[in-house]
Coordinates of C-alpha atoms in Angstrom, one line a residue:
X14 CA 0.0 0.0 0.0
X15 CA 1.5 3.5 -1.1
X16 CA 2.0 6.3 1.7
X17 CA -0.4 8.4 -0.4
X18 CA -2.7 5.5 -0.6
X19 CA -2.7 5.3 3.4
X20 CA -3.1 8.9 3.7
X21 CA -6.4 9.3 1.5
X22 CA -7.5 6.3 4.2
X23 CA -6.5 8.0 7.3
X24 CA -8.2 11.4 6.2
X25 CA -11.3 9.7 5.8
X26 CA -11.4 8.4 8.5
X27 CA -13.7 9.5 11.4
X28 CA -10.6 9.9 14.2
X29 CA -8.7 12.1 12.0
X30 CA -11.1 13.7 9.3
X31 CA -11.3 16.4 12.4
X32 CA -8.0 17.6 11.4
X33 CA -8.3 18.0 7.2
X34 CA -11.0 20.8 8.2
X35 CA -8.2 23.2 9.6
X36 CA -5.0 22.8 7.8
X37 CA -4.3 24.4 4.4
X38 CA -3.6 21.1 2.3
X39 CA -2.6 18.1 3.6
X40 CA 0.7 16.4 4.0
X41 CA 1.7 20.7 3.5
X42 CA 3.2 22.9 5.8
X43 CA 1.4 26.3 6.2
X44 CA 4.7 27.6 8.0
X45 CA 7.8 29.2 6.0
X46 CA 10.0 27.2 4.4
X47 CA 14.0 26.5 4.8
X48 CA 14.6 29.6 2.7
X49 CA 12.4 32.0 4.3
X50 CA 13.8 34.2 7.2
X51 CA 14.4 33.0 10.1
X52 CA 15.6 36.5 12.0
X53 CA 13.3 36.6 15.5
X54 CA 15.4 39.4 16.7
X55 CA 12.7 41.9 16.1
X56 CA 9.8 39.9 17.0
X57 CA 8.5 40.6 21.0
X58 CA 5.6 40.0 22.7
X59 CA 5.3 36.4 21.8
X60 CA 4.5 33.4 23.5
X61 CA 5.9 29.9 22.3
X62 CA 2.8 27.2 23.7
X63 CA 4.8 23.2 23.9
X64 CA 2.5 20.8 25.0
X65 CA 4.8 18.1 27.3
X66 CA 3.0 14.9 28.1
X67 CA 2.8 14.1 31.8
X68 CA 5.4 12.0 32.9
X69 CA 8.0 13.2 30.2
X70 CA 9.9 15.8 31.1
X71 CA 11.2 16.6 34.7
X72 CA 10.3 19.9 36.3
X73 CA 13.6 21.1 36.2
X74 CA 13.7 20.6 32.4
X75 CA 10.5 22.6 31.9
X76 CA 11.9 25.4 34.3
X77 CA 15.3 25.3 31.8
X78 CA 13.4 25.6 28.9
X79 CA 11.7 28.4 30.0
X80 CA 13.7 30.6 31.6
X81 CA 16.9 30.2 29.0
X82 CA 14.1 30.8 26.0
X83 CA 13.6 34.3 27.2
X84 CA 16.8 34.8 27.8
X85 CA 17.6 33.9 24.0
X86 CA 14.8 35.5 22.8
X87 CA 14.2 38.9 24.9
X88 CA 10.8 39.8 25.2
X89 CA 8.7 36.8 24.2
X90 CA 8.1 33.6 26.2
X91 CA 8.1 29.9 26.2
X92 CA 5.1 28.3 28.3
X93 CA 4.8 24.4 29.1
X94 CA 1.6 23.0 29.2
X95 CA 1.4 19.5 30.5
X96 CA -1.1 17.2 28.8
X97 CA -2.7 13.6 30.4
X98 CA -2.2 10.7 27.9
X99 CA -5.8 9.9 28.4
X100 CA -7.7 11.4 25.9
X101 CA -5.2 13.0 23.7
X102 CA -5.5 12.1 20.2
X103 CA -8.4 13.6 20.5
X104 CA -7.5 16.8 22.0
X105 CA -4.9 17.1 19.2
X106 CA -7.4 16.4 16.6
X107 CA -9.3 19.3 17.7
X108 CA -6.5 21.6 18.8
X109 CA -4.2 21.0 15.8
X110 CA -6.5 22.1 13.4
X111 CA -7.5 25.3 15.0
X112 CA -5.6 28.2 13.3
X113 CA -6.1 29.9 16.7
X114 CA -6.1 26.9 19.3
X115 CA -2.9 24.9 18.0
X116 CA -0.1 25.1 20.2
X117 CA 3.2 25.7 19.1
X118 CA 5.5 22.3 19.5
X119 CA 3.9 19.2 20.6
X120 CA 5.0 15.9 22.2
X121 CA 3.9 12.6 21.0
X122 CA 4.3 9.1 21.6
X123 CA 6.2 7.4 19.1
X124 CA 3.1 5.1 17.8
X125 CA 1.1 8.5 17.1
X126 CA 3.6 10.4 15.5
X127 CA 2.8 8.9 11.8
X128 CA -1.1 9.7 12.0
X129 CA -0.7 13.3 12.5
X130 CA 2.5 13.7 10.0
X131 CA 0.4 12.0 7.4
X132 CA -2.3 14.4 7.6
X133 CA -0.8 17.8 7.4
X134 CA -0.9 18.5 10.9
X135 CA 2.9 18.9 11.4
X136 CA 5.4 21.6 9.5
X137 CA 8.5 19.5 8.1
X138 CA 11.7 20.3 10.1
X139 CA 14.5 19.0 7.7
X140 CA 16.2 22.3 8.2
X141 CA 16.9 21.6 11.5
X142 CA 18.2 17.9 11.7
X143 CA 21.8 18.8 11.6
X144 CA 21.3 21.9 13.9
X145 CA 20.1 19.8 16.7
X146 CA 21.9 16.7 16.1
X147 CA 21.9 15.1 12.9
X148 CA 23.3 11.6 13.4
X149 CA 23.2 11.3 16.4
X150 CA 19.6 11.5 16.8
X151 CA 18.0 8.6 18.0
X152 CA 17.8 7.2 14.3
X153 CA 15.1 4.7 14.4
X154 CA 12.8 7.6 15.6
X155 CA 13.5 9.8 12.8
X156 CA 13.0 6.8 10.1
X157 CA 9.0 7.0 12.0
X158 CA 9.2 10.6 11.7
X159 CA 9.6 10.7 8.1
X160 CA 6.5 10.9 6.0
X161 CA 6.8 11.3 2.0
X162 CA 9.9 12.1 2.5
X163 CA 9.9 15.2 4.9
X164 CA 10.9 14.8 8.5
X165 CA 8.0 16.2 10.7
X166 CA 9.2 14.9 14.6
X167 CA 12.6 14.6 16.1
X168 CA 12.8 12.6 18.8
X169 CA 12.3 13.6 22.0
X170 CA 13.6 10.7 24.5
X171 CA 13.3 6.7 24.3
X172 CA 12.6 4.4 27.1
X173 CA 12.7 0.8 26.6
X174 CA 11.7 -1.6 29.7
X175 CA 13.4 -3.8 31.9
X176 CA 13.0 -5.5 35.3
X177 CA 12.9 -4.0 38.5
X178 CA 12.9 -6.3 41.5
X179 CA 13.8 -6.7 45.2
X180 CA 16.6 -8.3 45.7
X181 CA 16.0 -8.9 49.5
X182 CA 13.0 -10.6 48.9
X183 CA 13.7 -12.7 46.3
X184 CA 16.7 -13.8 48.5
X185 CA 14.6 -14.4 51.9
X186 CA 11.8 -16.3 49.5
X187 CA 14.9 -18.5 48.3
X188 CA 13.7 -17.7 44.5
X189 CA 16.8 -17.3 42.3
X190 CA 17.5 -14.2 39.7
X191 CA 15.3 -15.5 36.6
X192 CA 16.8 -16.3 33.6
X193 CA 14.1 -17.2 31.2
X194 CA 10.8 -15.2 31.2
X195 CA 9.1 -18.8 32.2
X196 CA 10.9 -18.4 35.2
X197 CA 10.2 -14.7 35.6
X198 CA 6.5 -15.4 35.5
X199 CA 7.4 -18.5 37.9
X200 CA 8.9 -15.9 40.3
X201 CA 6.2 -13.4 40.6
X202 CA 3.6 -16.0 41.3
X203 CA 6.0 -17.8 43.9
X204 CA 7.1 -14.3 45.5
X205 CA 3.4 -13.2 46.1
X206 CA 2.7 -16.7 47.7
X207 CA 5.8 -16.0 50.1
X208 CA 5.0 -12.8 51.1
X209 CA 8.7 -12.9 53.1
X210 CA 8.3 -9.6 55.3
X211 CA 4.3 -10.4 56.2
X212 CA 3.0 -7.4 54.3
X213 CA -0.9 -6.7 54.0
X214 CA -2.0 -7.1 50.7
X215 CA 1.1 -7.9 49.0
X216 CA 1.6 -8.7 45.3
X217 CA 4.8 -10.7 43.9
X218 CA 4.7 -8.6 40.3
X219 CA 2.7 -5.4 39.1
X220 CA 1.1 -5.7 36.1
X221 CA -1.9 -4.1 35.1
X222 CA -4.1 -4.8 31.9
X223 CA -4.3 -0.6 31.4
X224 CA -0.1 -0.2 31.3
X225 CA -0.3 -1.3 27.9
X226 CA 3.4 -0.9 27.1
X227 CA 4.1 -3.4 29.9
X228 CA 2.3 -6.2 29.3
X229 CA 3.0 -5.7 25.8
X230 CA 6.8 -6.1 26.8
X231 CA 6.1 -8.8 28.0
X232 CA 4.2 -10.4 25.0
X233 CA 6.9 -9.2 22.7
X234 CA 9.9 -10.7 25.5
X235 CA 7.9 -13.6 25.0
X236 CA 7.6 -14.0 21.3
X237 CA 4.9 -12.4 20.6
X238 CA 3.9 -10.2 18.0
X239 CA 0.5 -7.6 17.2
X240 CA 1.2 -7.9 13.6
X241 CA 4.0 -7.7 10.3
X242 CA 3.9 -6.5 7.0
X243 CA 4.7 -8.3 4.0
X244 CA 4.4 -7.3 0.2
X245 CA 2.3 -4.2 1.4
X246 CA -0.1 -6.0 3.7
X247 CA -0.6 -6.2 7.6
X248 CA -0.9 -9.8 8.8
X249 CA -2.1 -9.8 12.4
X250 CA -0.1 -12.1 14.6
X251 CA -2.2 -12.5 17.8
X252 CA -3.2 -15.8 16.3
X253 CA 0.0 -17.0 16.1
X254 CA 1.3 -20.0 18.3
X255 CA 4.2 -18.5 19.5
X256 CA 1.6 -15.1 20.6
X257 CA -0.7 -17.4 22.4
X258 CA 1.4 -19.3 24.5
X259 CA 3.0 -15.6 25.4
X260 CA -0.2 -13.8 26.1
X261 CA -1.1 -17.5 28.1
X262 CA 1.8 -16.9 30.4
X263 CA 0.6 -13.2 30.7
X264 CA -2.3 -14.3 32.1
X265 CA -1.2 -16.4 34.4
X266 CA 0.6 -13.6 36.1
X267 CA -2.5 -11.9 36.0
X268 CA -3.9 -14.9 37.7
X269 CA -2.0 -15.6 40.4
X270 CA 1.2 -13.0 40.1
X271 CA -0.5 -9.7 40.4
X272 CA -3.2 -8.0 42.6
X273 CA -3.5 -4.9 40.2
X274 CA -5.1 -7.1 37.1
X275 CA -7.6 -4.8 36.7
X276 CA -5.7 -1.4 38.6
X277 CA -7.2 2.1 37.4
X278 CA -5.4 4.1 35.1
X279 CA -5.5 7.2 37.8
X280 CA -3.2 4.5 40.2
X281 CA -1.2 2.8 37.2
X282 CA 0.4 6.0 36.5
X283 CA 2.5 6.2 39.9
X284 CA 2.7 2.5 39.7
X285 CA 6.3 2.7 41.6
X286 CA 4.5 3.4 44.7
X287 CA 3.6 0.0 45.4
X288 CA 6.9 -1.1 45.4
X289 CA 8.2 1.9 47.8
X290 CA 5.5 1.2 49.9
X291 CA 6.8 -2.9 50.4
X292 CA 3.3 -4.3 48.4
X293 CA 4.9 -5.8 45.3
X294 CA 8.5 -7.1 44.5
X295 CA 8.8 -6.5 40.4
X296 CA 7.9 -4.1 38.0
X297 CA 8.3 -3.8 34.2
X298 CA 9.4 -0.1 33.8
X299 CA 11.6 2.1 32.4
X300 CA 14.9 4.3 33.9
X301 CA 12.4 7.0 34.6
X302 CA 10.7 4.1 36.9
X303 CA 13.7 3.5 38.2
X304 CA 14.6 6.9 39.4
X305 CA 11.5 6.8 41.4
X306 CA 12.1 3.8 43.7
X307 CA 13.1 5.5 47.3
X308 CA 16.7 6.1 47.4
X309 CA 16.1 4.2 51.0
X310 CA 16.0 0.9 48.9
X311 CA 18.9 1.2 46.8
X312 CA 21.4 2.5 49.5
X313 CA 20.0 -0.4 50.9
X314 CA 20.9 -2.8 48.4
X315 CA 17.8 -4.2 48.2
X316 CA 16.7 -3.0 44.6
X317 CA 18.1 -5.1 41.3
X318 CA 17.3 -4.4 37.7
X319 CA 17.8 -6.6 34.7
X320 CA 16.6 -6.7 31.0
X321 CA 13.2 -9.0 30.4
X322 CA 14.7 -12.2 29.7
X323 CA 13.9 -14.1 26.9
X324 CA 12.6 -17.9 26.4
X325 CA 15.9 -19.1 25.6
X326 CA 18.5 -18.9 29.2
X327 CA 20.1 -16.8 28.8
X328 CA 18.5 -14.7 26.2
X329 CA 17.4 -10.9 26.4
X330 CA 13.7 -10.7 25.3
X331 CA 12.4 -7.7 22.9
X332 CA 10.3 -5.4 24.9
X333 CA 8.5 -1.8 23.5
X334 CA 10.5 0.8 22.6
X335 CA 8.4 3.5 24.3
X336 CA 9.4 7.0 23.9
X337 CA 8.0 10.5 22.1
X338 CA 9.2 13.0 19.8
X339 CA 8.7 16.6 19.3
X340 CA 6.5 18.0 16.2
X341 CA 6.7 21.7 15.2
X342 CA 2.4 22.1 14.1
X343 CA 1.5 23.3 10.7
X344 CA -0.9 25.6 12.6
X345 CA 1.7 27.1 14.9
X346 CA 1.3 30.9 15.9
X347 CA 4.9 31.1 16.3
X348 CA 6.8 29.3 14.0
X349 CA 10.1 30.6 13.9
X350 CA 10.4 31.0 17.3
X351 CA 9.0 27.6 18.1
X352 CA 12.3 26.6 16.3
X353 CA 14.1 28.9 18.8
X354 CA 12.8 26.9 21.4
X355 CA 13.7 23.4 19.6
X356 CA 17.5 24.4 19.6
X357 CA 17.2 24.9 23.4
X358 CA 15.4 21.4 23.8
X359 CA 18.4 19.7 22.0
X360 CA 21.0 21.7 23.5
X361 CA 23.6 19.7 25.4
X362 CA 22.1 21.2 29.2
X363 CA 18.0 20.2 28.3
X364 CA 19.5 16.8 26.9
X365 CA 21.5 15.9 30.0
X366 CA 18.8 16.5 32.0
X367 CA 16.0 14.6 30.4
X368 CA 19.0 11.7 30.5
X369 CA 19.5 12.0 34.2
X370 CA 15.4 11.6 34.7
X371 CA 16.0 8.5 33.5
X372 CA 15.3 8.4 29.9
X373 CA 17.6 7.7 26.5
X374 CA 17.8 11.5 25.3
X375 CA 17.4 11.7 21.6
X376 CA 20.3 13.6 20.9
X377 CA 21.9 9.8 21.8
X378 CA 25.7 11.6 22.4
X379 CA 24.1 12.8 25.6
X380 CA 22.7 9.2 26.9
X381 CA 26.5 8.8 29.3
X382 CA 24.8 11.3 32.0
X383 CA 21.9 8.5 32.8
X384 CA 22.9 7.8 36.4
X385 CA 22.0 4.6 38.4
X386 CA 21.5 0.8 38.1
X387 CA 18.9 1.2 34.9
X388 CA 21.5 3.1 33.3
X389 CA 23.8 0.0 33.3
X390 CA 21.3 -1.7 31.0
X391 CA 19.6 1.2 29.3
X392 CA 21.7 0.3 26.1
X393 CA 21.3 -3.4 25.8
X394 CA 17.4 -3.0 26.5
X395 CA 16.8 -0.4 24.2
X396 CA 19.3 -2.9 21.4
X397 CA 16.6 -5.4 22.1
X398 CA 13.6 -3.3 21.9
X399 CA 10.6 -2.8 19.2
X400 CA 8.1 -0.9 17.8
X401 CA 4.7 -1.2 17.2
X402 CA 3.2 -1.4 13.6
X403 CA 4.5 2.4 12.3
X404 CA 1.6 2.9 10.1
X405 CA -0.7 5.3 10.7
X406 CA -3.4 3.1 11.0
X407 CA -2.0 1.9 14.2
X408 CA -3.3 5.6 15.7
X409 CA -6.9 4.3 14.8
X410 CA -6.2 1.0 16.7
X411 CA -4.9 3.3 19.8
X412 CA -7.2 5.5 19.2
X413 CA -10.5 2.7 19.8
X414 CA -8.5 1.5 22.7
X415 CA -8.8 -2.1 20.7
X416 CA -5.6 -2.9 22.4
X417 CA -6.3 -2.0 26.3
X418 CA -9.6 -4.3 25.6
X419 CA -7.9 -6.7 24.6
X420 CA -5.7 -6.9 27.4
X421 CA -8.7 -6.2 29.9
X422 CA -9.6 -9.4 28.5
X423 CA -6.9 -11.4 28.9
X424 CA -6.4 -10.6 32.5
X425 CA -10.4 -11.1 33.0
X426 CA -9.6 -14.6 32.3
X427 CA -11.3 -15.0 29.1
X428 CA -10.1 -17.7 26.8
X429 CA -6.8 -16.1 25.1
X430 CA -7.3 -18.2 21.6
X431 CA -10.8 -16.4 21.7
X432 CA -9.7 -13.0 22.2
X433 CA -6.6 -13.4 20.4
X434 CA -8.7 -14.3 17.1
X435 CA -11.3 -11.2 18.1
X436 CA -8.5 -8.5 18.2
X437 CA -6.8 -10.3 15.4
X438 CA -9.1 -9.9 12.8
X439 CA -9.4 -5.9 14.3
X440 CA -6.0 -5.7 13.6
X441 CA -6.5 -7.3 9.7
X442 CA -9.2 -4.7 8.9
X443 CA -7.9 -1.4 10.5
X444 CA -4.2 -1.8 9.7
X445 CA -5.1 -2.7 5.9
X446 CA -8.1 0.3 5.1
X447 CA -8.1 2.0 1.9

C-alpha cells in the first residue's frame, strides 16, 4: 500500500477527518519554508505554547526551557503546558486544526507520530536535523518521523523496559534471579505466595491490563507479536502460536502474580509506589521508573534491575521501545520561534537533564549522564527493543482503545485463543483500510 494511498484512508477516517478541516492542504506545511527568514530578533511579545505529556519531562527541564528561552529570545516567552495521555489524540485532533487553538511544539508518543505527519498537521523540520543533532539523533525515531519524504518529529527521548525487582525478597523467599521469562513469570507467582516480610495485601509482580506498554513487553519478551507486514499487507499475529502461549503466560501472572489485574489508570500511572511502599516485588518499567524507587531501597541494596529475559536462558527478550518526539504544528502561531525553542530542547544542558530523569535522550551523544543501576542496562534493553506497527493506521487501533480491551480481557480470564482471534481480525481490517 503507497503512503499516499494510506493517507487518503487515514483522512477519511472519522478519528482524524477532524483535522483536514483546519489545515491548508494536507501532508503541506502552512509555515515558511527553509529559505524564508528565520531572524526573530525583532519579534517581542510572543508566546511559544509546547505541549509536554505528563510523565516526560522533569520539572527542572521545563523550568530550563523556560527561563533560557527568554533569555535567548528577549521579550517573548516559552510556556509548558502539560497534557494527560488519556484522551489526547483527541485533543490534538481538535486543537491541531484550530488556526487559533494549536499550540506551538507538541510531544507525541512514538506510535502517534505517523497519523498526524500523514495528515498535514505537522510543518517538516529537515532544516533543522543537523542543527540539533543530525546523526546522532536517536535514528530509528527519525525513520518514524519521516512521511513522504519530509521529517516532521525529532525525537524527544526513548525508554525501553526492563526488570525492576527486590533483591531482598527474592533472596529471603529462596527464589533465584530469573533467567528465562518462564521463570520470571514463575517468580512473581511464587514471590506473592511467600509474602517474606508479612505485608498486608502484598503482590509478587505489578502488572496491570491498562499499562499497555508493559504487558505488551512482556508479549513481545515472550515471542509475541500484534502484527508484520509483507508485500504491502498487515498480517495480524495475535493468532500466532508463539503469541498465544506468550499472552497465556501473561495471564497467568495476571492470575495468580499480580493484585493490580484490573488497577485504574489514575493509580497505574505512579505504579512505583507500590513497590516503595513494600506491596509488590517486580515491576516492568523504564529508567524513569527507576529513578523513582526510594533512594532508602537502593542505598539499601535491596533493589536489582535486569533486561526481560527471553525464552531461551540466557536470552534478552524484545520489549516496546516507548518514547516520544517533538512535532513543530503546521498551525503554529509562532513558528520561527517555536524553532528557537527546539534548539534549546536539543542543547547539550536540556539533553542531560531529560538523560539524568532517567530516559535515553534523543540527541543519543548525551545518553552517558543517565545515572544509576537502569543506566547499566539502558543500552542493551533499548538494542533489544521494538516498535509497534509504524503505520498510521496503528493511531486508529490506539485510538478505539482495541488494544487496552484486549488486554482487559486477557487478565479477565477469558479464553486467550478467543480473544486473540477477536483483536486479530481488528487488527487485519484497521491496519489494511483504503
Amino acid at each position: 500500500m503507497s503512503q499516499h494511498t494510506t493517507r487518503r484512508r487515514v483522512i477519511a477516517l472519522a478519528t482524524a477527518c477532524v483535522l483536514s478541516l483546519g489545515l491548508a492542504a494536507c501532508g503541506k506545511s502552512s509555515t515558511p519554508d527553509a529559505s524564508a527568514s528565520s531572524d526573530t530578533s525583532a519579534v517581542t511579545g510572543k508566546t511559544v505554547r509546547v505541549w509536554f505529556m505528563e510523565g516526560s519531562i522533569s520539572d527542572d527541564a521545563i523550568a530550563y526551557l523556560e527561563k533560557t528561552f527568554a533569555e535567548q529570545n528577549p521579550g517573548n516567552t516559552l510556556k509548558v503546558e502539560i497534557q494527560p495521555w488519556d484522551g489526547i489524540v483527541s485533543k490534538l485532533q481538535t486543537s491541531l486544526a484550530s488556526k487559533s487553538e494549536s499550540p506551538d511544539l507538541v510531544e507525541t508518543g512514538n506510535t502517534q507520530t505517523a497519523v498526524f505527519a500523514s495528515v498535514g498537521a505537522f510543518a517538516p523540520v529537515d532544516d533543522l536535523y543537523n542543527k540539533v543533532g543530525g546523526d546522532k539523533l536517536i535514528q530509528s525515531f527519525i525513520d518514524a518521523g519521516r512521511w513522504d519524504n519530509k521529517l516532521y518529529a525529532l525525537p524527544l527521548y526513548a525508554g525501553a523496559r526492563g526488570i525492576i525487582y527486590r533483591k531482598d525478597l527474592f533472596e529471603k523467599a529462596n527464589i533465584a534471579v530469573p533467567k528465562t521469562i518462564d521463570e520470571l513469570a514463575d517468580a512473581a507467582i511464587k514471590l506473592g505466595k511467600a509474602n517474606p516480610d508479612n505485608v498486608e495485601g502484598f503482590s509478587g509482580m505489578y502488572l496491570s491490563a491498562v499499562d499497555i506498554h508493559g504487558v505488551e513487553s512482556l508479549m513481545f519478551a515472550g515471542g509475541g507479536d500484534y502484527a508484520t507486514l509483507s508485500n504491502g499487507k498487515w498480517q495480524e499475529k495475535l493468532t500466532d502460536p508463539a503469541t498465544v502461549a506468550s499472552l497465556e503466560r501473561v495471564q497467568k501472572i495476571f492470575k495468580d502474580g499480580t493484585a493490580y489485574a484490573m488497577d485504574s489508570s489514575a493509580s497505574q500511572k505512579s505504579f512505583q509506589k507500590y513497590f516503595n511502599e513494600n506491596k509488590v516485588g517486580i515491576l516492568v518499567g523504564t529508567g524513569s521508573v527507576a529513578k523513582k524507587i526510594d533512594k532508602e531501597l537502593w542505598d539499601a541494596g535491596k533493589v536489582g534491575v535486569m533486561p526481560i529475559p527471553g525464552v531461551k536462558e540466557g536470552s534478552i527478550g524484545q520489549t516496546f521501545a516507548g518514547g516520544s518526539s517533538i512535532s513543530l504544528a503546521s498551525n503554529a502561531q509562532n513558528p520561527e520561534l517555536a524553532k528557537k525553542a527546539l534548539e534549546v530542547i536539543f542543547s547539550e544542558k536540556f539533553q542531560t537533564m531529560v538523560a539524568k530523569a532517567g530516559w535515553t535522550p534523543g540527541n543519543t551523544q548525551y545518553g552517558s549522564a543517565s545515572e544509576g543501576a537502569f543506566a547499566d542496562i539502558s543500552t542493551t534493553v533499548i538494542e533489544n527493543s521494538k516498535l509497534t506497527p509504524n503505520t498510521p493506521q496503528w493511531g486508529v487501533v490506539a485510538g478505539d482503545n482495541v488494544i487496552r480491551d484486549f488486554f482487559t480481557e486477557i487478565a479477565q480470564g477469558k479464553d486467550v485463543k478467543t480473544v486473540a482471534k477477536d483483536a486479530g481480525a481488528k487488527l487485519d481490517t484497521t491496519l489494511n483500510k483504503q
